[in-house]
Coordinates of C-alpha atoms in Angstrom, one line a residue:
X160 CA 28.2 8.9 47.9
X161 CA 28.1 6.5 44.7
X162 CA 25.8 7.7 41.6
X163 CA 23.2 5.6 40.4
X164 CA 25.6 4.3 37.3
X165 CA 28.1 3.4 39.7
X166 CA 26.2 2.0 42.3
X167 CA 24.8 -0.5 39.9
X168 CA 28.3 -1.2 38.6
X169 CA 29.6 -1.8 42.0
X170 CA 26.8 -4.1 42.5
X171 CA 26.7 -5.8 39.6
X172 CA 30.7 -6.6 40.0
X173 CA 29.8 -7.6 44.0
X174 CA 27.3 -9.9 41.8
X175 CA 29.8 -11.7 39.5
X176 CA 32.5 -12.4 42.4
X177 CA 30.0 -13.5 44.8
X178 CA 28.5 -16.1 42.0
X179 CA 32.3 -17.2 41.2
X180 CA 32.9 -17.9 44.8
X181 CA 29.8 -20.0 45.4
X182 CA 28.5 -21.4 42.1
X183 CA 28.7 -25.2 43.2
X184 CA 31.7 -27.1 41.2
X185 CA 33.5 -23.8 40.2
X186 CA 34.3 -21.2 42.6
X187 CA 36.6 -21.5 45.5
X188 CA 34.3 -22.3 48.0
X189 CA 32.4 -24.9 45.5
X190 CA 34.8 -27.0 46.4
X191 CA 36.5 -27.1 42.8
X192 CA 35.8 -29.7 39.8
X193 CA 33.9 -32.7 41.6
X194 CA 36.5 -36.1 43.3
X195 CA 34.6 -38.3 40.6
X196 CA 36.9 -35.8 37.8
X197 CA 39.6 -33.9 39.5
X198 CA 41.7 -37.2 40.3
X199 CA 45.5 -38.2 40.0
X200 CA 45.8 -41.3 38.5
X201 CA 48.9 -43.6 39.4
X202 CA 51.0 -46.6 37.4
X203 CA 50.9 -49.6 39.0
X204 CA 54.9 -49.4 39.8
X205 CA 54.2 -45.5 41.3
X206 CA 51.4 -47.5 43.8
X207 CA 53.4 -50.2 44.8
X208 CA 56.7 -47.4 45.4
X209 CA 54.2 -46.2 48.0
X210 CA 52.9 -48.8 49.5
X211 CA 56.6 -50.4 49.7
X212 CA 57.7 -47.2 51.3
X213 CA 55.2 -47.6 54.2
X214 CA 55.4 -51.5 54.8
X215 CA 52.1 -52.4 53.3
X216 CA 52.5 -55.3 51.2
X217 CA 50.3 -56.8 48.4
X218 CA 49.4 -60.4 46.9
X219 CA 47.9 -61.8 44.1
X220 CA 45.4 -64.7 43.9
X221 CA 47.1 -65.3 40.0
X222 CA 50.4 -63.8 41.4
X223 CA 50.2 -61.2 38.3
X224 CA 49.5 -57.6 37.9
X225 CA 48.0 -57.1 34.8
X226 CA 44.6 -54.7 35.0
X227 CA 42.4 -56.9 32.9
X228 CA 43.3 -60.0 34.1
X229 CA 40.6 -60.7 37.7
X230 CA 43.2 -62.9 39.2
X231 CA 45.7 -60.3 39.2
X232 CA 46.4 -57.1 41.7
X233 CA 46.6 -53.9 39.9
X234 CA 47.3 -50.8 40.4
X235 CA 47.3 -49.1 37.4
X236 CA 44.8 -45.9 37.6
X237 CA 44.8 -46.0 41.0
X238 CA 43.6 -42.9 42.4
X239 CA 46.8 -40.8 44.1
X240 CA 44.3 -40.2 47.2
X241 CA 43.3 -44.3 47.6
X242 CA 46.9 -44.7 47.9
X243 CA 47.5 -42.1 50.2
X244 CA 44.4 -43.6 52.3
X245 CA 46.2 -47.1 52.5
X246 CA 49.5 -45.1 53.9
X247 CA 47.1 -43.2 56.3
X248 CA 45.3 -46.0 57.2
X249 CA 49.2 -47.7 57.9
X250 CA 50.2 -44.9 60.0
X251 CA 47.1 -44.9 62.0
X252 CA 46.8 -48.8 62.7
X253 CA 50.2 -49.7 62.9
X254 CA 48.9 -52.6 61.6
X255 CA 50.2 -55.5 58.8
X256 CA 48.5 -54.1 55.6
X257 CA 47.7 -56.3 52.5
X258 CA 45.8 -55.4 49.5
X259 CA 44.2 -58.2 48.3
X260 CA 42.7 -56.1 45.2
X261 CA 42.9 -52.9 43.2
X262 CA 41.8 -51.9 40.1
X263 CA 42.5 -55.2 38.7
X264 CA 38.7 -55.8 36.4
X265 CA 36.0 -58.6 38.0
X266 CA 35.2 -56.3 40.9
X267 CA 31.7 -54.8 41.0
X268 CA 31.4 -50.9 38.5
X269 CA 30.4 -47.9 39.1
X270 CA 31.6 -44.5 39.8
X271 CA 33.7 -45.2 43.1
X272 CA 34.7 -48.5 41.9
X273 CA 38.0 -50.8 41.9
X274 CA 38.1 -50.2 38.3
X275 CA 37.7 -45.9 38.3
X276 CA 40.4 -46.0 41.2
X277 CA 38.8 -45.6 44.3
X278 CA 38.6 -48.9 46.0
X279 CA 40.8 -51.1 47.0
X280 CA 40.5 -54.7 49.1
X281 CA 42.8 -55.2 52.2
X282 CA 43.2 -59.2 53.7
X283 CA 41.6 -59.9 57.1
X284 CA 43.5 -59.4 60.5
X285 CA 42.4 -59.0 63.6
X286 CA 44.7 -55.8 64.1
X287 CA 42.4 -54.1 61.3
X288 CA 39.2 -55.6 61.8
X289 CA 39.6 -55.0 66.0
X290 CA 40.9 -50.7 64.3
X291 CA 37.8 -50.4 61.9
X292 CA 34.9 -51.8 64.9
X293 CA 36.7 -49.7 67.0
X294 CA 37.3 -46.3 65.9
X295 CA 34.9 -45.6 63.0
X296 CA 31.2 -45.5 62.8
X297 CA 29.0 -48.2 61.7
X298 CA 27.0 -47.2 59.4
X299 CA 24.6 -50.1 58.6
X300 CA 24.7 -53.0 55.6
X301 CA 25.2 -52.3 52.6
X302 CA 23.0 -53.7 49.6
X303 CA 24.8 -57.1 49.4
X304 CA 24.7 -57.3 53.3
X305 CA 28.7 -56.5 54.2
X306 CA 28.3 -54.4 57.6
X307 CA 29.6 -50.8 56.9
X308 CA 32.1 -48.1 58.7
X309 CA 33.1 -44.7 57.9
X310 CA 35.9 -43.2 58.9
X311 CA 36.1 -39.6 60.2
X312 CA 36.9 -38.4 56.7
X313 CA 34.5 -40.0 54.9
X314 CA 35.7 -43.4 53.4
X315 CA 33.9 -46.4 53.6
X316 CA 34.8 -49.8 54.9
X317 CA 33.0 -53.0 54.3
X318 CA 33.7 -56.2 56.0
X319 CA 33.3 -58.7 52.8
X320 CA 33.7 -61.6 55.3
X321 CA 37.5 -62.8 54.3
X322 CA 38.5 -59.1 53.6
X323 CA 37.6 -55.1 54.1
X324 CA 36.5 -53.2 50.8
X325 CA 37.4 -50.0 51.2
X326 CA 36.2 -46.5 49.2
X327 CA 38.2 -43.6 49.0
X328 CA 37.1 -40.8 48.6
X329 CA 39.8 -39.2 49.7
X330 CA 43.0 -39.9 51.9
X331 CA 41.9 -40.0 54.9
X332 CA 43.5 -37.1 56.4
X333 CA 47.2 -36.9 54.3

């Protein structure tokens, strides 16, 4: 049998691991730093290696790239899991994919913005738009009226009338 002194040691040890494991944002089973500041951010020619990897293809309204320019498509600080969600979102649909917008500035701000990486705009088909009604769970309007779905893991799409704005929050099941 333990002694008082070790007893209370033992506890007190049983204590600190226990908080470690469960203090919310830390320990293992927190979940780790939050997905608004544990995030790989990727160049713009690191996105489109992926994206030209998995047949999605990409356009510009101002046929440019350039982040600060809201005619352009950009890619630059995209978030490594948005990226993987478009090639998860390829596999899945087998459908033609084009991003229509990235991080490119003129989009609405926030925390899970175009801008911070974690949004990006795909043109309309009906191959999508017949996927996203189909398969994911509608969710209700969102502020500015676009109808909403979430996927099984958590991303969001809305249907902006000429194209689907999509969160990731992460990639959709890499």
């Amino acid at each position: 049998m333990l002694t008082r002194p070790r007893l209370r040691s033992a506890l007190t040890a049983l204590a600190l691991v226990l908080g470690a494991l469960f203090a919310p944002g830390v320990g293992v089973l927190g979940g780790g730093v939050t997905e608004a500041h544990a995030v790989t951010k990727l160049t713009h020619s690191q996105a489109t290696s992926r994206f030209s990897s998995s047949g999605i293809t990409w356009s510009s309204s101002g046929g440019c790239s350039n982040r600060n320019v809201p005619t352009c498509t950009s890619f630059d600080q995209l978030n490594l899991t948005s990226a993987q969600g478009a090639q998860t979102l390829k596999s899945a649909t087998g459908c033609a994919l084009n991003i229509t917008g990235g991080t490119e500035t003129g989009h609405a701000g926030g925390t899970y913005s175009h801008w911070n990486g974690y949004k990006l705009d795909f043109g309309k088909s009906t191959c999508l738009t017949n996927y996203v009604k189909g398969t994911f769970t509608y969710i209700g309007v969102r502020g500015d009226g676009a109808p909403q779905y979430r996927s099984g893991s958590g991303n969001v799409y809305a249907d902006e009338g000429n194209h689907w704005d999509v969160a990731y929050y992460n990639c959709g099941g890499c």
